[in-house]
Amino acid sequence: MTLRTLGAALALAIGTSAFAQTTPATLPVPDEATIPAGPMGDAIKRGKLILTDTKRQLPHNVGNGLNCTSCHLNGGTTPYASPWVGLTAAFPEYRSRSGAVISLQQRVNDCFQRSMNGKPIAFDGEDMNAILAYMKWLSSGVPVGTNVTGRGFEKIDTALAPNRDNGKTVYAQRCAACHGVEGQGLPNPQGGYLMPPLWGKDSFNVGAGMARMYTAAAFVKHNMPLGQGGTLTAQEAVDVAAFFTQQPRPDYAARAKDWPKGDKPKDAR
């Protein structure tokens, strides 16, 4: 990958105004000019900074090398990349993994403990309120109690049987240039990663949603390779997800309490 290509890919990953102009109308993303002045605007900007530069902003809460926007692309505004647009209109909501109705704060901390392999942040602290302020601003055009089209990940056929050998080949051909031959990611000379690691100590742990094969495949199908989403077939996405989700990664002991009502998905770790 050339530096020019990498720069374009990074622009997609961290968010640029050029990409925001191509965001489908199904996600009503507000213009940054609407961020208010004063303390509320400062909180919104702080929340975006935390979510896009998580490791450096909250080093005591992040146990790996990821940022929240490693998965929630373009500042949480990309459809089918688990966008944050509309979340404050949807929560509290029932989560089958928890077996309970949970708040948005609980959902945020779930990600810190699983995807970030770290520790929860203070439920009523400045950092949590800043994150919620950014998500509330993103959701300002979404009526309460509704879901935006493009929320979560694109649906994928869970009847597709994975072929890990083919997944290894797909990974080498389509993924390794950014994520590393050994899934180690692309390090940033200033610290952290330009492209996130997909396994190993600096990646998400086994309790993360992305550690589930079909969840990861749905994300890959719509979004990867970065800037070329939709170029893999559903079968290729399932195959490559079967390859990288089963690689070594940190454990998460609390996953033993997941799906307490007995509806555990077949691909859950």
PDB file of C-alpha atoms in Angstrom:
ATOM      1  CA  MET A   1       0.000   0.000   0.000  1.00  0.00           C
ATOM      2  CA  THR A   2       1.390   3.394  -0.964  1.00  0.00           C
ATOM      3  CA  LEU A   3       1.352   6.353   1.406  1.00  0.00           C
ATOM      4  CA  ARG A   4      -1.225   8.039  -0.821  1.00  0.00           C
ATOM      5  CA  THR A   5      -3.507   5.010  -0.708  1.00  0.00           C
ATOM      6  CA  LEU A   6      -2.997   4.691   3.022  1.00  0.00           C
ATOM      7  CA  GLY A   7      -3.861   8.341   3.507  1.00  0.00           C
ATOM      8  CA  ALA A   8      -7.109   7.896   1.619  1.00  0.00           C
ATOM      9  CA  ALA A   9      -7.955   4.835   3.670  1.00  0.00           C
ATOM     10  CA  LEU A  10      -7.209   6.637   6.906  1.00  0.00           C
ATOM     11  CA  ALA A  11      -9.417   9.511   5.860  1.00  0.00           C
ATOM     12  CA  LEU A  12     -12.274   7.070   5.558  1.00  0.00           C
ATOM     13  CA  ALA A  13     -11.467   5.510   8.914  1.00  0.00           C
ATOM     14  CA  ILE A  14     -11.225   8.664  11.026  1.00  0.00           C
ATOM     15  CA  GLY A  15     -13.660  10.879   9.179  1.00  0.00           C
ATOM     16  CA  THR A  16     -13.299  13.715   6.678  1.00  0.00           C
ATOM     17  CA  SER A  17     -15.740  16.227   5.284  1.00  0.00           C
ATOM     18  CA  ALA A  18     -15.201  14.767   1.801  1.00  0.00           C
ATOM     19  CA  PHE A  19     -16.464  11.368   2.920  1.00  0.00           C
ATOM     20  CA  ALA A  20     -19.277  12.884   4.973  1.00  0.00           C
ATOM     21  CA  GLN A  21     -20.718  14.329   1.768  1.00  0.00           C
ATOM     22  CA  THR A  22     -21.191  10.813   0.375  1.00  0.00           C
ATOM     23  CA  THR A  23     -22.919   9.456   3.497  1.00  0.00           C
ATOM     24  CA  PRO A  24     -26.310   8.044   2.437  1.00  0.00           C
ATOM     25  CA  ALA A  25     -29.335  10.144   3.361  1.00  0.00           C
ATOM     26  CA  THR A  26     -30.561   7.274   5.533  1.00  0.00           C
ATOM     27  CA  LEU A  27     -28.153   8.570   8.186  1.00  0.00           C
ATOM     28  CA  PRO A  28     -29.064  12.153   9.047  1.00  0.00           C
ATOM     29  CA  VAL A  29     -25.617  13.286  10.171  1.00  0.00           C
ATOM     30  CA  PRO A  30     -25.636  16.896  11.436  1.00  0.00           C
ATOM     31  CA  ASP A  31     -23.230  19.475  10.078  1.00  0.00           C
ATOM     32  CA  GLU A  32     -20.358  20.235  12.457  1.00  0.00           C
ATOM     33  CA  ALA A  33     -21.300  23.908  12.158  1.00  0.00           C
ATOM     34  CA  THR A  34     -24.303  23.056  14.340  1.00  0.00           C
ATOM     35  CA  ILE A  35     -22.109  22.195  17.327  1.00  0.00           C
ATOM     36  CA  PRO A  36     -22.992  24.917  19.831  1.00  0.00           C
ATOM     37  CA  ALA A  37     -20.547  27.237  21.518  1.00  0.00           C
ATOM     38  CA  GLY A  38     -19.900  26.961  25.233  1.00  0.00           C
ATOM     39  CA  PRO A  39     -19.749  23.982  27.617  1.00  0.00           C
ATOM     40  CA  MET A  40     -22.093  21.748  25.592  1.00  0.00           C
ATOM     41  CA  GLY A  41     -20.094  22.253  22.433  1.00  0.00           C
ATOM     42  CA  ASP A  42     -16.877  21.601  24.334  1.00  0.00           C
ATOM     43  CA  ALA A  43     -18.333  18.334  25.631  1.00  0.00           C
ATOM     44  CA  ILE A  44     -19.394  17.248  22.130  1.00  0.00           C
ATOM     45  CA  LYS A  45     -15.904  17.932  20.783  1.00  0.00           C
ATOM     46  CA  ARG A  46     -14.314  16.157  23.739  1.00  0.00           C
ATOM     47  CA  GLY A  47     -16.573  13.150  23.178  1.00  0.00           C
ATOM     48  CA  LYS A  48     -15.565  12.895  19.536  1.00  0.00           C
ATOM     49  CA  LEU A  49     -11.901  13.151  20.509  1.00  0.00           C
ATOM     50  CA  ILE A  50     -12.257  10.337  23.035  1.00  0.00           C
ATOM     51  CA  LEU A  51     -13.985   8.087  20.536  1.00  0.00           C
ATOM     52  CA  THR A  52     -11.505   8.728  17.725  1.00  0.00           C
ATOM     53  CA  ASP A  53      -8.319   8.746  19.850  1.00  0.00           C
ATOM     54  CA  THR A  54      -9.421   6.458  22.658  1.00  0.00           C
ATOM     55  CA  LYS A  55      -6.137   4.814  23.567  1.00  0.00           C
ATOM     56  CA  ARG A  56      -4.300   8.089  24.104  1.00  0.00           C
ATOM     57  CA  GLN A  57      -7.202   9.931  25.717  1.00  0.00           C
ATOM     58  CA  LEU A  58      -8.132   7.174  28.185  1.00  0.00           C
ATOM     59  CA  PRO A  59      -5.002   5.023  28.555  1.00  0.00           C
ATOM     60  CA  HIS A  60      -6.133   3.590  31.904  1.00  0.00           C
ATOM     61  CA  ASN A  61      -9.389   2.332  30.423  1.00  0.00           C
ATOM     62  CA  VAL A  62      -8.088   0.866  27.159  1.00  0.00           C
ATOM     63  CA  GLY A  63      -6.168  -2.391  27.434  1.00  0.00           C
ATOM     64  CA  ASN A  64      -5.271  -2.848  23.772  1.00  0.00           C
ATOM     65  CA  GLY A  65      -4.227  -0.737  20.792  1.00  0.00           C
ATOM     66  CA  LEU A  66      -7.667   0.137  19.433  1.00  0.00           C
ATOM     67  CA  ASN A  67      -9.799   3.246  19.221  1.00  0.00           C
ATOM     68  CA  CYS A  68     -13.598   3.160  19.210  1.00  0.00           C
ATOM     69  CA  THR A  69     -13.508   4.272  15.572  1.00  0.00           C
ATOM     70  CA  SER A  70     -11.488   1.200  14.641  1.00  0.00           C
ATOM     71  CA  CYS A  71     -14.923  -0.375  14.148  1.00  0.00           C
ATOM     72  CA  HIS A  72     -17.355   2.564  14.299  1.00  0.00           C
ATOM     73  CA  LEU A  73     -16.017   4.099  11.106  1.00  0.00           C
ATOM     74  CA  ASN A  74     -15.910   7.767  10.155  1.00  0.00           C
ATOM     75  CA  GLY A  75     -16.618   9.043  13.631  1.00  0.00           C
ATOM     76  CA  GLY A  76     -19.561   6.681  14.032  1.00  0.00           C
ATOM     77  CA  THR A  77     -21.443   7.939  10.952  1.00  0.00           C
ATOM     78  CA  THR A  78     -20.944   5.111   8.433  1.00  0.00           C
ATOM     79  CA  PRO A  79     -24.028   2.962   7.757  1.00  0.00           C
ATOM     80  CA  TYR A  80     -23.601  -0.717   8.642  1.00  0.00           C
ATOM     81  CA  ALA A  81     -20.421   0.024  10.585  1.00  0.00           C
ATOM     82  CA  SER A  82     -22.349   0.175  13.861  1.00  0.00           C
ATOM     83  CA  PRO A  83     -22.960   3.942  13.618  1.00  0.00           C
ATOM     84  CA  TRP A  84     -23.773   6.060  16.659  1.00  0.00           C
ATOM     85  CA  VAL A  85     -26.318   8.134  14.758  1.00  0.00           C
ATOM     86  CA  GLY A  86     -29.671   7.617  16.459  1.00  0.00           C
ATOM     87  CA  LEU A  87     -28.389   5.721  19.496  1.00  0.00           C
ATOM     88  CA  THR A  88     -29.650   8.208  22.068  1.00  0.00           C
ATOM     89  CA  ALA A  89     -33.055   7.891  20.417  1.00  0.00           C
ATOM     90  CA  ALA A  90     -32.993   4.087  20.800  1.00  0.00           C
ATOM     91  CA  PHE A  91     -31.675   3.510  24.331  1.00  0.00           C
ATOM     92  CA  PRO A  92     -32.482   2.149  26.857  1.00  0.00           C
ATOM     93  CA  GLU A  93     -33.105  -1.088  24.978  1.00  0.00           C
ATOM     94  CA  TYR A  94     -33.156  -4.829  25.544  1.00  0.00           C
ATOM     95  CA  ARG A  95     -29.911  -6.666  24.802  1.00  0.00           C
ATOM     96  CA  SER A  96     -30.090 -10.449  24.544  1.00  0.00           C
ATOM     97  CA  ARG A  97     -26.415 -10.811  25.462  1.00  0.00           C
ATOM     98  CA  SER A  98     -27.144  -9.102  28.782  1.00  0.00           C
ATOM     99  CA  GLY A  99     -30.595 -10.622  29.118  1.00  0.00           C
ATOM    100  CA  ALA A 100     -31.842  -7.239  30.323  1.00  0.00           C
ATOM    101  CA  VAL A 101     -32.792  -3.722  29.332  1.00  0.00           C
ATOM    102  CA  ILE A 102     -29.610  -1.633  29.508  1.00  0.00           C
ATOM    103  CA  SER A 103     -28.718   2.043  29.287  1.00  0.00           C
ATOM    104  CA  LEU A 104     -26.466   3.647  26.710  1.00  0.00           C
ATOM    105  CA  GLN A 105     -23.872   4.130  29.455  1.00  0.00           C
ATOM    106  CA  GLN A 106     -23.873   0.390  30.086  1.00  0.00           C
ATOM    107  CA  ARG A 107     -23.505  -0.262  26.362  1.00  0.00           C
ATOM    108  CA  VAL A 108     -20.538   2.115  26.146  1.00  0.00           C
ATOM    109  CA  ASN A 109     -18.817   0.416  29.075  1.00  0.00           C
ATOM    110  CA  ASP A 110     -19.554  -2.982  27.562  1.00  0.00           C
ATOM    111  CA  CYS A 111     -17.406  -1.917  24.616  1.00  0.00           C
ATOM    112  CA  PHE A 112     -14.644  -0.627  26.863  1.00  0.00           C
ATOM    113  CA  GLN A 113     -14.468  -3.990  28.624  1.00  0.00           C
ATOM    114  CA  ARG A 114     -14.770  -6.152  25.506  1.00  0.00           C
ATOM    115  CA  SER A 115     -13.724  -4.428  22.300  1.00  0.00           C
ATOM    116  CA  MET A 116     -11.144  -2.258  24.079  1.00  0.00           C
ATOM    117  CA  ASN A 117     -10.169  -5.106  26.463  1.00  0.00           C
ATOM    118  CA  GLY A 118     -10.094  -2.500  29.200  1.00  0.00           C
ATOM    119  CA  LYS A 119     -11.940  -1.074  32.179  1.00  0.00           C
ATOM    120  CA  PRO A 120     -15.278   0.757  32.414  1.00  0.00           C
ATOM    121  CA  ILE A 121     -15.277   4.523  32.719  1.00  0.00           C
ATOM    122  CA  ALA A 122     -17.143   6.358  35.476  1.00  0.00           C
ATOM    123  CA  PHE A 123     -20.869   6.041  34.826  1.00  0.00           C
ATOM    124  CA  ASP A 124     -21.557   9.716  35.651  1.00  0.00           C
ATOM    125  CA  GLY A 125     -18.110  11.176  34.948  1.00  0.00           C
ATOM    126  CA  GLU A 126     -17.025  13.886  32.513  1.00  0.00           C
ATOM    127  CA  ASP A 127     -15.677  11.392  29.976  1.00  0.00           C
ATOM    128  CA  MET A 128     -18.916   9.404  29.827  1.00  0.00           C
ATOM    129  CA  ASN A 129     -20.975  12.582  29.593  1.00  0.00           C
ATOM    130  CA  ALA A 130     -18.754  13.835  26.768  1.00  0.00           C
ATOM    131  CA  ILE A 131     -19.257  10.579  24.840  1.00  0.00           C
ATOM    132  CA  LEU A 132     -23.011  10.794  25.368  1.00  0.00           C
ATOM    133  CA  ALA A 133     -23.005  14.451  24.325  1.00  0.00           C
ATOM    134  CA  TYR A 134     -21.350  13.563  21.007  1.00  0.00           C
ATOM    135  CA  MET A 135     -23.774  10.682  20.421  1.00  0.00           C
ATOM    136  CA  LYS A 136     -26.734  12.908  21.323  1.00  0.00           C
ATOM    137  CA  TRP A 137     -25.538  15.543  18.835  1.00  0.00           C
ATOM    138  CA  LEU A 138     -25.153  12.867  16.140  1.00  0.00           C
ATOM    139  CA  SER A 139     -28.690  11.709  16.929  1.00  0.00           C
ATOM    140  CA  SER A 140     -30.283  15.154  16.878  1.00  0.00           C
ATOM    141  CA  GLY A 141     -32.206  14.437  13.659  1.00  0.00           C
ATOM    142  CA  VAL A 142     -33.588  11.056  14.761  1.00  0.00           C
ATOM    143  CA  PRO A 143     -36.985  10.854  16.516  1.00  0.00           C
ATOM    144  CA  VAL A 144     -36.962   9.127  19.914  1.00  0.00           C
ATOM    145  CA  GLY A 145     -37.869   5.460  19.756  1.00  0.00           C
ATOM    146  CA  THR A 146     -36.818   4.914  16.149  1.00  0.00           C
ATOM    147  CA  ASN A 147     -33.925   3.120  14.493  1.00  0.00           C
ATOM    148  CA  VAL A 148     -32.022   4.535  11.542  1.00  0.00           C
ATOM    149  CA  THR A 149     -31.525   2.476   8.401  1.00  0.00           C
ATOM    150  CA  GLY A 150     -27.927   1.297   8.548  1.00  0.00           C
ATOM    151  CA  ARG A 151     -27.803   0.768  12.299  1.00  0.00           C
ATOM    152  CA  GLY A 152     -25.581  -2.074  13.449  1.00  0.00           C
ATOM    153  CA  PHE A 153     -24.156  -4.279  10.706  1.00  0.00           C
ATOM    154  CA  GLU A 154     -25.451  -5.502   7.367  1.00  0.00           C
ATOM    155  CA  LYS A 155     -27.332  -8.795   7.579  1.00  0.00           C
ATOM    156  CA  ILE A 156     -25.453 -11.851   6.406  1.00  0.00           C
ATOM    157  CA  ASP A 157     -26.600 -15.419   5.781  1.00  0.00           C
ATOM    158  CA  THR A 158     -25.708 -17.356   8.929  1.00  0.00           C
ATOM    159  CA  ALA A 159     -26.375 -20.617   7.082  1.00  0.00           C
ATOM    160  CA  LEU A 160     -23.158 -20.123   5.106  1.00  0.00           C
ATOM    161  CA  ALA A 161     -20.587 -22.698   6.218  1.00  0.00           C
ATOM    162  CA  PRO A 162     -17.105 -21.217   6.737  1.00  0.00           C
ATOM    163  CA  ASN A 163     -13.999 -22.363   4.908  1.00  0.00           C
ATOM    164  CA  ARG A 164     -11.056 -21.225   7.020  1.00  0.00           C
ATOM    165  CA  ASP A 165      -8.480 -22.294   4.446  1.00  0.00           C
ATOM    166  CA  ASN A 166     -10.083 -20.039   1.877  1.00  0.00           C
ATOM    167  CA  GLY A 167     -10.376 -17.370   4.560  1.00  0.00           C
ATOM    168  CA  LYS A 168      -6.625 -17.506   5.092  1.00  0.00           C
ATOM    169  CA  THR A 169      -6.128 -16.969   1.369  1.00  0.00           C
ATOM    170  CA  VAL A 170      -8.611 -14.072   1.268  1.00  0.00           C
ATOM    171  CA  TYR A 171      -6.898 -12.509   4.279  1.00  0.00           C
ATOM    172  CA  ALA A 172      -3.473 -12.690   2.631  1.00  0.00           C
ATOM    173  CA  GLN A 173      -4.796 -11.199  -0.608  1.00  0.00           C
ATOM    174  CA  ARG A 174      -7.206  -8.539   0.658  1.00  0.00           C
ATOM    175  CA  CYS A 175      -6.492  -7.778   4.328  1.00  0.00           C
ATOM    176  CA  ALA A 176      -2.834  -8.297   5.222  1.00  0.00           C
ATOM    177  CA  ALA A 177      -1.610  -5.108   3.492  1.00  0.00           C
ATOM    178  CA  CYS A 178      -3.356  -3.025   6.160  1.00  0.00           C
ATOM    179  CA  HIS A 179      -3.788  -5.365   9.119  1.00  0.00           C
ATOM    180  CA  GLY A 180      -0.458  -7.198   8.873  1.00  0.00           C
ATOM    181  CA  VAL A 181       0.497 -10.692   7.801  1.00  0.00           C
ATOM    182  CA  GLU A 182       0.167 -11.836  11.401  1.00  0.00           C
ATOM    183  CA  GLY A 183      -2.842  -9.654  12.182  1.00  0.00           C
ATOM    184  CA  GLN A 184      -0.593  -7.260  14.100  1.00  0.00           C
ATOM    185  CA  GLY A 185      -1.978  -4.087  12.549  1.00  0.00           C
ATOM    186  CA  LEU A 186      -0.089  -1.184  11.040  1.00  0.00           C
ATOM    187  CA  PRO A 187       1.754   0.721  13.806  1.00  0.00           C
ATOM    188  CA  ASN A 188       1.804   4.495  13.985  1.00  0.00           C
ATOM    189  CA  PRO A 189       5.346   5.859  14.515  1.00  0.00           C
ATOM    190  CA  GLN A 190       3.865   8.223  17.117  1.00  0.00           C
ATOM    191  CA  GLY A 191       2.306   5.328  19.004  1.00  0.00           C
ATOM    192  CA  GLY A 192      -0.833   3.276  18.528  1.00  0.00           C
ATOM    193  CA  TYR A 193      -1.962   1.999  15.145  1.00  0.00           C
ATOM    194  CA  LEU A 194      -2.783   3.492  11.776  1.00  0.00           C
ATOM    195  CA  MET A 195      -4.686   0.287  11.028  1.00  0.00           C
ATOM    196  CA  PRO A 196      -5.994  -1.864  13.879  1.00  0.00           C
ATOM    197  CA  PRO A 197      -4.662  -5.310  14.812  1.00  0.00           C
ATOM    198  CA  LEU A 198      -7.145  -8.145  14.287  1.00  0.00           C
ATOM    199  CA  TRP A 199      -5.680 -10.567  16.788  1.00  0.00           C
ATOM    200  CA  GLY A 200      -3.054 -10.723  19.498  1.00  0.00           C
ATOM    201  CA  LYS A 201      -2.722  -8.764  22.743  1.00  0.00           C
ATOM    202  CA  ASP A 202      -3.581  -5.389  21.181  1.00  0.00           C
ATOM    203  CA  SER A 203      -6.845  -6.516  19.587  1.00  0.00           C
ATOM    204  CA  PHE A 204     -10.393  -7.041  20.915  1.00  0.00           C
ATOM    205  CA  ASN A 205     -10.959  -9.864  23.371  1.00  0.00           C
ATOM    206  CA  VAL A 206     -13.076 -13.014  22.973  1.00  0.00           C
ATOM    207  CA  GLY A 207     -16.074 -11.324  24.590  1.00  0.00           C
ATOM    208  CA  ALA A 208     -16.333  -8.651  21.892  1.00  0.00           C
ATOM    209  CA  GLY A 209     -19.033  -8.793  19.265  1.00  0.00           C
ATOM    210  CA  MET A 210     -16.353  -8.704  16.582  1.00  0.00           C
ATOM    211  CA  ALA A 211     -14.992 -11.999  17.938  1.00  0.00           C
ATOM    212  CA  ARG A 212     -18.169 -13.654  16.663  1.00  0.00           C
ATOM    213  CA  MET A 213     -17.707 -15.053  13.163  1.00  0.00           C
ATOM    214  CA  TYR A 214     -20.980 -13.927  11.582  1.00  0.00           C
ATOM    215  CA  THR A 215     -20.898 -10.518  13.252  1.00  0.00           C
ATOM    216  CA  ALA A 216     -17.376  -9.953  11.948  1.00  0.00           C
ATOM    217  CA  ALA A 217     -18.392 -11.261   8.517  1.00  0.00           C
ATOM    218  CA  ALA A 218     -21.276  -8.784   8.321  1.00  0.00           C
ATOM    219  CA  PHE A 219     -18.914  -5.906   9.118  1.00  0.00           C
ATOM    220  CA  VAL A 220     -16.331  -7.136   6.612  1.00  0.00           C
ATOM    221  CA  LYS A 221     -18.874  -7.651   3.832  1.00  0.00           C
ATOM    222  CA  HIS A 222     -20.099  -4.065   3.893  1.00  0.00           C
ATOM    223  CA  ASN A 223     -16.946  -2.184   4.906  1.00  0.00           C
ATOM    224  CA  MET A 224     -13.775  -4.050   3.962  1.00  0.00           C
ATOM    225  CA  PRO A 225     -11.275  -3.703   2.436  1.00  0.00           C
ATOM    226  CA  LEU A 226     -11.455  -0.109   3.591  1.00  0.00           C
ATOM    227  CA  GLY A 227     -12.766   2.040   0.782  1.00  0.00           C
ATOM    228  CA  GLN A 228     -13.756  -1.083  -1.190  1.00  0.00           C
ATOM    229  CA  GLY A 229     -16.692  -2.324   0.843  1.00  0.00           C
ATOM    230  CA  GLY A 230     -19.000  -4.746  -0.944  1.00  0.00           C
ATOM    231  CA  THR A 231     -16.276  -6.218  -3.145  1.00  0.00           C
ATOM    232  CA  LEU A 232     -16.100  -9.473  -1.176  1.00  0.00           C
ATOM    233  CA  THR A 233     -18.852 -12.030  -1.571  1.00  0.00           C
ATOM    234  CA  ALA A 234     -20.814 -13.091   1.485  1.00  0.00           C
ATOM    235  CA  GLN A 235     -19.019 -16.441   1.395  1.00  0.00           C
ATOM    236  CA  GLU A 236     -15.602 -14.761   1.260  1.00  0.00           C
ATOM    237  CA  ALA A 237     -16.578 -12.524   4.177  1.00  0.00           C
ATOM    238  CA  VAL A 238     -17.651 -15.531   6.257  1.00  0.00           C
ATOM    239  CA  ASP A 239     -14.484 -17.411   5.316  1.00  0.00           C
ATOM    240  CA  VAL A 240     -12.100 -14.591   6.243  1.00  0.00           C
ATOM    241  CA  ALA A 241     -14.030 -13.887   9.443  1.00  0.00           C
ATOM    242  CA  ALA A 242     -13.739 -17.564  10.383  1.00  0.00           C
ATOM    243  CA  PHE A 243      -9.992 -17.223   9.879  1.00  0.00           C
ATOM    244  CA  PHE A 244      -9.258 -14.092  11.898  1.00  0.00           C
ATOM    245  CA  THR A 245     -11.844 -14.401  14.690  1.00  0.00           C
ATOM    246  CA  GLN A 246     -10.382 -17.738  15.763  1.00  0.00           C
ATOM    247  CA  GLN A 247      -6.844 -16.413  16.093  1.00  0.00           C
ATOM    248  CA  PRO A 248      -5.333 -15.919  19.587  1.00  0.00           C
ATOM    249  CA  ARG A 249      -6.666 -12.916  21.484  1.00  0.00           C
ATOM    250  CA  PRO A 250      -7.227 -11.871  25.120  1.00  0.00           C
ATOM    251  CA  ASP A 251      -9.799 -13.800  27.140  1.00  0.00           C
ATOM    252  CA  TYR A 252     -12.787 -12.233  28.882  1.00  0.00           C
ATOM    253  CA  ALA A 253     -13.854 -14.235  31.908  1.00  0.00           C
ATOM    254  CA  ALA A 254     -17.176 -12.403  32.346  1.00  0.00           C
ATOM    255  CA  ARG A 255     -18.424 -13.821  29.025  1.00  0.00           C
ATOM    256  CA  ALA A 256     -19.509 -16.874  31.042  1.00  0.00           C
ATOM    257  CA  LYS A 257     -22.471 -14.742  32.173  1.00  0.00           C
ATOM    258  CA  ASP A 258     -23.536 -13.799  28.633  1.00  0.00           C
ATOM    259  CA  TRP A 259     -26.934 -14.824  27.250  1.00  0.00           C
ATOM    260  CA  PRO A 260     -28.372 -15.757  30.638  1.00  0.00           C
ATOM    261  CA  LYS A 261     -31.733 -16.617  29.071  1.00  0.00           C
ATOM    262  CA  GLY A 262     -30.205 -19.432  27.022  1.00  0.00           C
ATOM    263  CA  ASP A 263     -30.387 -17.881  23.563  1.00  0.00           C
ATOM    264  CA  LYS A 264     -26.637 -17.914  22.889  1.00  0.00           C
ATOM    265  CA  PRO A 265     -25.820 -17.595  19.149  1.00  0.00           C
ATOM    266  CA  LYS A 266     -24.003 -20.447  17.471  1.00  0.00           C
ATOM    267  CA  ASP A 267     -20.946 -18.315  16.682  1.00  0.00           C
ATOM    268  CA  ALA A 268     -20.478 -16.883  20.194  1.00  0.00           C
ATOM    269  CA  ARG A 269     -17.048 -17.516  21.639  1.00  0.00           C
TER     270      ARG A 269
END
